[in-house]
Coordinates of C-alpha atoms in Angstrom, one line a residue:
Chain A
X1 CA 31.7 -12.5 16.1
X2 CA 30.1 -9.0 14.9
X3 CA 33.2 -8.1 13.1
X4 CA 33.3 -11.4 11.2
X5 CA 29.6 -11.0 10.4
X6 CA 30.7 -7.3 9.5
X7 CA 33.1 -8.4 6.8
X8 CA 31.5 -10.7 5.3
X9 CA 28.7 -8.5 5.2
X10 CA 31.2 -6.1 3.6
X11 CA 32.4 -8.9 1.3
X12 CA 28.5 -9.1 -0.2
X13 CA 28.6 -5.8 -1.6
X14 CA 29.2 -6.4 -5.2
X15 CA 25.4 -8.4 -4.6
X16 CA 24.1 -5.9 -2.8
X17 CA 24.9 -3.0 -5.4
X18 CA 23.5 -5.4 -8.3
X19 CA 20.4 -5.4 -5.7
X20 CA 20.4 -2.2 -5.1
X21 CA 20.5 -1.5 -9.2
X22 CA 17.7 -3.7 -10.2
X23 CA 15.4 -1.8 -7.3
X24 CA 16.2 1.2 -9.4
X25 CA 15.8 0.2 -12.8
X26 CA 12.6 -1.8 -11.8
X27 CA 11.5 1.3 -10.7
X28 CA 12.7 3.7 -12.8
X29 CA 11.2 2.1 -15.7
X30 CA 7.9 1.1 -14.5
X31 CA 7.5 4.6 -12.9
X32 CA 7.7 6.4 -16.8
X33 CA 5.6 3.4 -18.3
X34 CA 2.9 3.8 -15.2
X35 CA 3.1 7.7 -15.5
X36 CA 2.6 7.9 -19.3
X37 CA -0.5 5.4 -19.0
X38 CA -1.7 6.6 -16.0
X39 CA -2.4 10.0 -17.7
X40 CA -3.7 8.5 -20.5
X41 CA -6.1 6.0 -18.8
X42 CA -7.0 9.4 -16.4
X43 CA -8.0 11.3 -19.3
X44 CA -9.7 8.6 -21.3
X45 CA -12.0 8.2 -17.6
X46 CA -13.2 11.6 -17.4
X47 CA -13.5 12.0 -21.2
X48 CA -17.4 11.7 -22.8
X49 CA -16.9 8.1 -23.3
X50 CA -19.2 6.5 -20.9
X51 CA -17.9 2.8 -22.3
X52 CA -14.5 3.2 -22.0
X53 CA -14.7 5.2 -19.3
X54 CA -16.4 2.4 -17.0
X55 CA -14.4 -0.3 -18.5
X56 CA -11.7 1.3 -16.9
X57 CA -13.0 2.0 -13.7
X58 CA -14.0 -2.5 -13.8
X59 CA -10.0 -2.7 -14.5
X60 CA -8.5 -0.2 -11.8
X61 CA -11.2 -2.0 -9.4
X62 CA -9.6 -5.4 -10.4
X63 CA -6.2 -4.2 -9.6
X64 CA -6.6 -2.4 -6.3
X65 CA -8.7 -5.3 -5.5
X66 CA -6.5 -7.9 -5.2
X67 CA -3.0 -8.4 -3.7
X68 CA 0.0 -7.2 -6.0
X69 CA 1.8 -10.3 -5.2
X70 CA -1.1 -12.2 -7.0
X71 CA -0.7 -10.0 -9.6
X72 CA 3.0 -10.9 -9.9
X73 CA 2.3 -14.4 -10.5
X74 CA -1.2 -14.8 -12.7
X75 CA 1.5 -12.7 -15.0
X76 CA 4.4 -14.4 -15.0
X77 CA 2.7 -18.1 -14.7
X78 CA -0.3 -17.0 -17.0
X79 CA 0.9 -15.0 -19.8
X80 CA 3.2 -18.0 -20.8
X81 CA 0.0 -20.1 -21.1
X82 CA -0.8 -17.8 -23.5
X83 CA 1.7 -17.9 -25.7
X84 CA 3.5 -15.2 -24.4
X85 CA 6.9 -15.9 -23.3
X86 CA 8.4 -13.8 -20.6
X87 CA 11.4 -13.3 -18.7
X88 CA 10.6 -12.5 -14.6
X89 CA 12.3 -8.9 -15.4
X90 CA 9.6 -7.9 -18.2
X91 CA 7.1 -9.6 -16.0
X92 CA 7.8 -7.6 -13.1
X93 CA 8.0 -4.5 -15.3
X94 CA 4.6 -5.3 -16.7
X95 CA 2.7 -5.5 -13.7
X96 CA 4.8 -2.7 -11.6
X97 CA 3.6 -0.4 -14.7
X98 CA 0.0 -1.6 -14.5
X99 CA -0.2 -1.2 -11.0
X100 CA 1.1 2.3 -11.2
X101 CA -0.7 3.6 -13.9
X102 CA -3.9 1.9 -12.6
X103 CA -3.9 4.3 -8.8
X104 CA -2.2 7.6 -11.3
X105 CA -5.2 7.3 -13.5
X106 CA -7.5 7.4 -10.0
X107 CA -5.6 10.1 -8.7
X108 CA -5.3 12.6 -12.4
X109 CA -8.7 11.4 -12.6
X110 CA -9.8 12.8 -9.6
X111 CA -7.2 15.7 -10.3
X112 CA -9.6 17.0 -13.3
X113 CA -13.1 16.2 -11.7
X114 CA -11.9 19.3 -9.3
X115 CA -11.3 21.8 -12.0
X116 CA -14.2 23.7 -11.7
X117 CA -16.7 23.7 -14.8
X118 CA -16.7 27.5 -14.9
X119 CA -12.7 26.7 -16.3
X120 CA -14.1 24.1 -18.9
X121 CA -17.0 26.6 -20.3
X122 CA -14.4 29.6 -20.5
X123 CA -12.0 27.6 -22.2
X124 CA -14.9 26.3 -24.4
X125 CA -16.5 30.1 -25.3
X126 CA -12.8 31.3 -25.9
X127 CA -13.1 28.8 -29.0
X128 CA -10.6 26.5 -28.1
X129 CA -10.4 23.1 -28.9
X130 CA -11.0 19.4 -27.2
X131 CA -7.0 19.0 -27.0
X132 CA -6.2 22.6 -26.2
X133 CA -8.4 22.8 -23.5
X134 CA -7.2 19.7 -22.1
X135 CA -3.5 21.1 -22.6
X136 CA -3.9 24.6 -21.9
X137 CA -6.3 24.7 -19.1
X138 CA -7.5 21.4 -17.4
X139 CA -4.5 19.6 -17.4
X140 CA -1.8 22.4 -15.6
X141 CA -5.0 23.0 -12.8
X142 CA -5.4 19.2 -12.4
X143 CA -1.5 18.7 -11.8
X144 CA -1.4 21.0 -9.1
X145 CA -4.0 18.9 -6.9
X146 CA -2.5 15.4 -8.7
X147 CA 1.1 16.2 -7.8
X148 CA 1.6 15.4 -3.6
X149 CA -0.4 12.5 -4.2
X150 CA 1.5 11.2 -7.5
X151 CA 4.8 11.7 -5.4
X152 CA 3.3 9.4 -2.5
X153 CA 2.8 6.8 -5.4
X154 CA 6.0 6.7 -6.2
X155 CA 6.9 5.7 -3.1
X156 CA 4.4 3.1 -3.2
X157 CA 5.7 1.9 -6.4
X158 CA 9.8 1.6 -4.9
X159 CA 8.3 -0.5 -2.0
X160 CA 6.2 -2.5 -4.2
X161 CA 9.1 -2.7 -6.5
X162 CA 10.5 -5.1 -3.6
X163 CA 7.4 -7.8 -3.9
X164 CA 9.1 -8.6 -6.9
X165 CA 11.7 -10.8 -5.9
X166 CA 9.4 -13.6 -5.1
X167 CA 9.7 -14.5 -8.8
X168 CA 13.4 -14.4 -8.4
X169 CA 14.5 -11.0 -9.3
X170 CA 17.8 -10.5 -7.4
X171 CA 16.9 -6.7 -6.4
X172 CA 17.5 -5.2 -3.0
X173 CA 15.0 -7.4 -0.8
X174 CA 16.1 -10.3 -2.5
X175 CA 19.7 -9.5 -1.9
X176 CA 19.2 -9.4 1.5
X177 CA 17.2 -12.8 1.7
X178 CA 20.3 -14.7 -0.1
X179 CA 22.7 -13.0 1.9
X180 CA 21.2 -13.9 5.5
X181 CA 21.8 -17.3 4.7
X182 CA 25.3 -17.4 4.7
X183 CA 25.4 -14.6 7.2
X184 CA 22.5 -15.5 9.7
X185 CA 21.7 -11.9 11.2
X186 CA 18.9 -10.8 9.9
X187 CA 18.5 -7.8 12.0
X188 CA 21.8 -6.7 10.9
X189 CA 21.4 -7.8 7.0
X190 CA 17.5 -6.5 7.0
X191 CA 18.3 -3.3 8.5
X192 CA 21.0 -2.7 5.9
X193 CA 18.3 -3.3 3.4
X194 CA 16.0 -0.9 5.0
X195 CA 18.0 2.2 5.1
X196 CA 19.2 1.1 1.5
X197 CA 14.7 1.4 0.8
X198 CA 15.2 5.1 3.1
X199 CA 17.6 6.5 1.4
X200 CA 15.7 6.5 -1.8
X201 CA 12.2 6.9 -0.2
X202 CA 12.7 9.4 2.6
X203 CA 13.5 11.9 0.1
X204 CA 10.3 11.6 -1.8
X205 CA 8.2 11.4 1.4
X206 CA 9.5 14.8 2.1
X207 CA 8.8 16.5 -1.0
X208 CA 5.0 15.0 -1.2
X209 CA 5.0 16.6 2.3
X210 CA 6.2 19.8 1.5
X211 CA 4.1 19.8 -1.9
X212 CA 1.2 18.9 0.0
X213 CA 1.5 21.9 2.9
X214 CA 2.3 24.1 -0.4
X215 CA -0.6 23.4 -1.7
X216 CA -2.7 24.0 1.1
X217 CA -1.1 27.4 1.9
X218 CA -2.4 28.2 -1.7
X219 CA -5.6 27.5 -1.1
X220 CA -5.7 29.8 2.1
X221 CA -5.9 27.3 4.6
X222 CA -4.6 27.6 8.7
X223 CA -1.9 24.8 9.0
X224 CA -2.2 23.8 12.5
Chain B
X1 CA -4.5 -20.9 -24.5
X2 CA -6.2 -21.0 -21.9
X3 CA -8.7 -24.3 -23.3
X4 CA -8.1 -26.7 -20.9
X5 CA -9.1 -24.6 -17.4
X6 CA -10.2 -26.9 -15.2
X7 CA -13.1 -26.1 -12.8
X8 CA -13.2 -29.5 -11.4
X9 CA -9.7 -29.0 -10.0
X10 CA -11.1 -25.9 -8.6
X11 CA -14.1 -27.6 -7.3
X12 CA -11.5 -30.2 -6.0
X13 CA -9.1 -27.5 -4.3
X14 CA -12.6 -25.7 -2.8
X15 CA -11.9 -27.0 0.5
X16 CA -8.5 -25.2 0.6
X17 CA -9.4 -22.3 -0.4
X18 CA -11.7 -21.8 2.0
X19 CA -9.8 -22.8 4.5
X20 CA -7.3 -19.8 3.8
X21 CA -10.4 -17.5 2.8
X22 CA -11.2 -17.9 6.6
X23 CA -7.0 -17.7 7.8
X24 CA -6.8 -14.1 5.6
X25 CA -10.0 -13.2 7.2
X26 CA -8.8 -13.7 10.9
X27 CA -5.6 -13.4 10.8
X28 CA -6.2 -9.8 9.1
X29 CA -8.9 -9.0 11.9
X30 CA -6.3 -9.8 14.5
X31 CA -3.4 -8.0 12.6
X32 CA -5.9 -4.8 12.6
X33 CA -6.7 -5.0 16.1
X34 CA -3.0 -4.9 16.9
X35 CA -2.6 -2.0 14.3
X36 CA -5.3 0.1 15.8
X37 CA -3.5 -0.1 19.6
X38 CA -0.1 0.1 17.8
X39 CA -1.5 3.1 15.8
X40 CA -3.1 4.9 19.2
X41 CA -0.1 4.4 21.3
X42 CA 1.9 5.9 18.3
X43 CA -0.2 8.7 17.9
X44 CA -0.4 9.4 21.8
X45 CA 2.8 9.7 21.9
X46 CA 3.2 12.0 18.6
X47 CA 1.0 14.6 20.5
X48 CA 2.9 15.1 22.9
X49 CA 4.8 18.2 23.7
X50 CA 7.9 16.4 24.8
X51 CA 10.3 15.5 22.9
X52 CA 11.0 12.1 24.5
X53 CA 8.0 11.3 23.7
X54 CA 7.0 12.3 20.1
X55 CA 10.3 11.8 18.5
X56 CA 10.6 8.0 18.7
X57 CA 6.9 8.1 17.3
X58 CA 8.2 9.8 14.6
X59 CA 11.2 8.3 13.5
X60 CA 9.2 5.1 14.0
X61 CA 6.6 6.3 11.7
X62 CA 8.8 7.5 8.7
X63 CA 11.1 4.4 9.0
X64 CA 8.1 1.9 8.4
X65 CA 6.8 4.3 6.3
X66 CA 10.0 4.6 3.7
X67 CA 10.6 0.6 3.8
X68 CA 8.8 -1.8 2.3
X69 CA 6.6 -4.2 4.3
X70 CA 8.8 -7.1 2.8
X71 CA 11.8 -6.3 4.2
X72 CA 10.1 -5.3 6.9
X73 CA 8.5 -8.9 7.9
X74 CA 12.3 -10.5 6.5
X75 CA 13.4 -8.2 9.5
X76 CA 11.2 -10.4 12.2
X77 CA 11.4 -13.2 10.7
X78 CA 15.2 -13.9 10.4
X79 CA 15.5 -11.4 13.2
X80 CA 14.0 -12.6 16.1
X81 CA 15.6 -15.8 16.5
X82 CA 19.0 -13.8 16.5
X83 CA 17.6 -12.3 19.6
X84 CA 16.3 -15.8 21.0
X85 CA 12.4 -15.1 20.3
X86 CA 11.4 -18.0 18.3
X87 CA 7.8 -17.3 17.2
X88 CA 5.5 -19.5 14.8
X89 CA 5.8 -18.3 11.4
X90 CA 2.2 -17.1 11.4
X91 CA 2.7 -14.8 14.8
X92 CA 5.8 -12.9 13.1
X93 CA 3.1 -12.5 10.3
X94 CA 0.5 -11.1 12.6
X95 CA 3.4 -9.0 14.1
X96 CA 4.7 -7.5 10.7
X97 CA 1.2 -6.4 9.9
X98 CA 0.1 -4.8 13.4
X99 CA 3.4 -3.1 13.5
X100 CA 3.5 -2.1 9.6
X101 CA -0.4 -0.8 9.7
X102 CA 0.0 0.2 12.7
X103 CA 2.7 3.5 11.8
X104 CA -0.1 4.3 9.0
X105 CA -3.4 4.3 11.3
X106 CA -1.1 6.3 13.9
X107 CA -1.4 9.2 11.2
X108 CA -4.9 8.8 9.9
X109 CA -5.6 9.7 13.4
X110 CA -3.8 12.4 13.7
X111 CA -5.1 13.5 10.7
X112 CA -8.4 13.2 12.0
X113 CA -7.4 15.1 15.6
X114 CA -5.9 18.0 14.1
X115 CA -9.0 18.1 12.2
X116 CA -11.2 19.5 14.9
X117 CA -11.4 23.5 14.5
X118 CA -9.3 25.3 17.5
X119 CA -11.8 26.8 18.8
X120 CA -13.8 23.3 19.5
X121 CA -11.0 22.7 22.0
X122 CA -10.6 26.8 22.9
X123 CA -14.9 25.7 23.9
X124 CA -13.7 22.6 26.2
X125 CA -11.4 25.4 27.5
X126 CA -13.3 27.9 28.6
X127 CA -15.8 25.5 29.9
X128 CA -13.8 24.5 32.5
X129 CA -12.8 21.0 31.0
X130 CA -9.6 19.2 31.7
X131 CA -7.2 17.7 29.2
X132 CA -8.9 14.4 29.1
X133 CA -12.5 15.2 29.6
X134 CA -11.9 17.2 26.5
X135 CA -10.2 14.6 24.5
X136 CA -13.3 11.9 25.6
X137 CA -16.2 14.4 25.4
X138 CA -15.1 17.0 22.9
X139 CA -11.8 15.6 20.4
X140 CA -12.4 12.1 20.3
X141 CA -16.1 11.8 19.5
X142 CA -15.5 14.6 16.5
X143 CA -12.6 12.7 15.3
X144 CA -13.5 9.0 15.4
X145 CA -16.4 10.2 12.5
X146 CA -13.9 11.6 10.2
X147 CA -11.0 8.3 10.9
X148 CA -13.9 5.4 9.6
X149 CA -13.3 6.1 6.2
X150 CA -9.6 6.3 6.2
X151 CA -9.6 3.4 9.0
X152 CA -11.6 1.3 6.1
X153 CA -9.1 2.1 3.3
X154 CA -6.1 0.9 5.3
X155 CA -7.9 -2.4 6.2
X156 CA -8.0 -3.3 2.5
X157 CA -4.5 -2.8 2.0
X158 CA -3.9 -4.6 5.4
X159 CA -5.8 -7.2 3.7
X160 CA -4.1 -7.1 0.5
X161 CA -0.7 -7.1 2.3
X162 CA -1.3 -10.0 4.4
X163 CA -0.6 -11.9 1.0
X164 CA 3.0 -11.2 1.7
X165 CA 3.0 -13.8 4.7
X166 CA 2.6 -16.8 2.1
X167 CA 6.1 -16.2 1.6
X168 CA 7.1 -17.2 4.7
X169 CA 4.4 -20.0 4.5
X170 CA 1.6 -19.2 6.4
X171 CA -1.0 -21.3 5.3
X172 CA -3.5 -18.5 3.8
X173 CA -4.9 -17.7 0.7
X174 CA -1.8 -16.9 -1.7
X175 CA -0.8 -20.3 -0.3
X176 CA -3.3 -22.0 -1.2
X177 CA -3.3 -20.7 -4.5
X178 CA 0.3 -21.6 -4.8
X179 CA -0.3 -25.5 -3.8
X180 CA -2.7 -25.9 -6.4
X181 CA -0.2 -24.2 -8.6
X182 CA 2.7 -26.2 -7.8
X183 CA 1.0 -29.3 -7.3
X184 CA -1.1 -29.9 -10.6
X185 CA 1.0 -27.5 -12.9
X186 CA -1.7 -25.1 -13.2
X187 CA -1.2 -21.9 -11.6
X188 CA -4.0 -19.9 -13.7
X189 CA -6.8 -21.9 -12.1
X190 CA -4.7 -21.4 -8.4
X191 CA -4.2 -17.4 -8.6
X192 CA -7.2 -16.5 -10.3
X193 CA -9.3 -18.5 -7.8
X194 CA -7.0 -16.4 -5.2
X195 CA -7.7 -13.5 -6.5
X196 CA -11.8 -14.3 -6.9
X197 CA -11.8 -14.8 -3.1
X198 CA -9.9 -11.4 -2.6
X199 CA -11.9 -10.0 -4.5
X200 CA -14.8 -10.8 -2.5
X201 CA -12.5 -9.7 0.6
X202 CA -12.1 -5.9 -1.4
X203 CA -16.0 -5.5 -2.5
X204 CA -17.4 -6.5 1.2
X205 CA -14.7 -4.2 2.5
X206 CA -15.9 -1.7 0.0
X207 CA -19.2 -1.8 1.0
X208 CA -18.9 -1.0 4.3
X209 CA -17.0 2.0 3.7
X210 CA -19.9 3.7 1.4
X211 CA -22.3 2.4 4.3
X212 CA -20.5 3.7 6.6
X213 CA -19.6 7.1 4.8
X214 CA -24.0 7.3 4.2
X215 CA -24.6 6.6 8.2
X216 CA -21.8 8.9 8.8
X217 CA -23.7 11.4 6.7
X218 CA -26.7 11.1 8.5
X219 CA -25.1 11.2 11.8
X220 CA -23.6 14.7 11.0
X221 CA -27.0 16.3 9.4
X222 CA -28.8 14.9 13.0
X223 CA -26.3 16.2 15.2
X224 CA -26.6 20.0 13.1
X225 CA -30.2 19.8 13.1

């Protein structure tokens, strides 16, 4: 009985690589797009710019706010409306990438507010200017703090990668779901699944980990 | 564009949406509750010296921690009646999130424990105290200030999560938003009414959290004063 469900199981695994692939371009993709305009957003918030600066604060809100799977589908159901025609793969791209770049600019944001001002003014005396300082000396302090927690949002971002399939994307979670109805195990099939999520994940939970206790042997702090 | 929205509909559809307004709200209070035993027993058991103790809690932790809470509810859902458990669809739901939150809490407490300085325990030490009288009078008390916050933070995305269980329709509010959606063709007035009532789900969640960072506050300055 096992073995059959085994092989048929082992049968599936042209699907479940396709699943598997999809989770990682979903991700892959929306991680650079996220990254690039989380930065961007992050340095826009702290910038002078009081308007722009709280209308991105009213948008991050919005996002963090409100379930991701709701997010999902005012996109793909909504944009169409609006003249926009979509495929669910772009969709899910879209609002992967917004999600992600709307907690990275949060956490670069929060990355520069803790680079002391004493930095800013030297940088400032030694004549150098807006972009340089950014460059030269905000930006390298503020990635040391961002970093563990930009690692733990990629993490986020895989997982979230697999609310996705309820507009029909045929990645990893979705994989599973099809599969468990011709092969009705689903603690076999789901586990499968999961280690396929640990395997990629794990990994990254262990660097923001090690980043993190790196960091806080810099700072002269006791681990306990 | 978007020149035909139609409040009435919305007016219309009030009834269910407030209807699932009210399942998120208690299904999510009952999820947490489960979370916050599932997260203590966890983090009991982390504490430990033995290893027969705190390495289940670990590889527990790290294995909810690296999948995705989708998968993870699939897993009970299709799962359990392999075993012979056949729940309602809205108990797995309740499960999935008590279980899910509950591998996160188990670390914010942690977090919170190992916060306490050394020598605050070295102090229940030397006055004589045993293992549990300093844990209630000494650890705990310390620790349970610094947790609210974090404890806060993990209720909204507990919150936000709970979305998820529409998908193995449980009558709450993504569901709701989805009927209207798929009954009248008109899924912008369904989802953004959904997410309206999140939001006022986040921003009273929110709230608390600054209110109860400012008592916090005070609480600290009185007990230094």
């Amino acid at each position: 009985m096992i073995w059959q469900q085994f092989q048929s199981l082992i049968g599936s695994y042209p699907l479940a690589l396709r699943g598997l692939g999809m989770t990682v371009a979903l991700s892959l993709i929306s991680l650079v797009v996220g990254t690039l305009v989380g930065f961007a957003l992050g340095i826009l918030r702290t910038g002078g710019n009081q308007l722009i600066s709280r209308a991105i604060g009213v948008w991050v809100d919005l996002i963090r706010g409100t379930p991701f799977l709701v997010q999902i589908f005012l996109i793909f159901f909504i944009l169409p409306e609006l003249g926009i025609e979509l495929d669910a793969f772009t969709a899910g791209i879209i609002a992967l990438s917004n999600l992600a770049a709307c907690f990275i600019c949060e956490i670069v944001a929060a990355g520069i507010r803790a680079v002391p001002t004493g930095q800013v003014e030297a940088a400032l005396a030694s004549g150098l200017a807006r972009w340089q300082r950014m460059r030269q000396v905000v930006l390298p302090q503020a990635m040391r703090m961002s970093l563990p927690p930009l690692v733990g949002q990629y993490v986020l971002l895989i997982k979230d990668s697999s609310v996705v399939s309820a507009i029909g994307l045929t990645d990893l979670t979705r994989v599973g779901w099809l599969v468990v109805q011709r092969v009705p195990n689903g603690l076999l099939v789901f586990a499968i699944v999961g280690i396929g999520y640990f395997v990629v994940c794990y990994p990254l939970i262990l660097l923001a980990r090690r980043l993190e206790s790196r960091m806080g042997a810099a700072h002269g702090e006791v681990q306990l | 564009m978007l020149e035909n929205f139609s409040f009435r509909t919305i007016v219309e559809y009030l009834p269910l949406f407030g209807h699932g307004f009210l399942a998120t709200l208690w299904l999510s209070i009952v999820s947490f509750a489960g979370a916050l035993a599932v997260g203590i027993i966890l983090c009991a058991m982390n504490l430990q010296r033995s290893r027969l103790a705190n390495v289940p809690a670990k590889i527990y932790i790290d294995a909810i921690r690296a999948t995705p809470l989708l998968a993870q509810l699939y897993f009970l859902y299709f799962g359990l009646p392999r075993l012979g458990i056949v729940l309602p669809e809205l108990v797995v739901g309740i499960l999935a999130l008590s279980l899910n939150s509950g591998a996160y809490i188990a670390e914010i407490i942690r977090a919170g424990i190992l916060s306490i300085s050394r020598g605050q325990v070295e102090a229940g030490i030397a006055s004589g105290m045993t293992y549990m009288q300093r844990m209630r009078l000494v650890v705990l008390p310390q620790a349970f200030r610094v947790t609210i916050p974090p404890l806060l933070g993990q209720a909204i995305v507990l919150v936000k999560d709970s979305a998820l269980l529409s998908l193995i329709s449980v009558s709450e509010l993504t569901r709701a938003g989805q009927l209207l959606a798929s009954d009248r063709f008109m899924p912008a007035e369904g989802f953004i009414t959904t997410a309206a009532c999140y939001l006022i789900l986040y921003y009273g969640l929110k709230g608390l959290a600054a209110l109860s960072g400012r008592w916090l506050g005070q609480q600290s300055v009185r007990s230094r004063t």
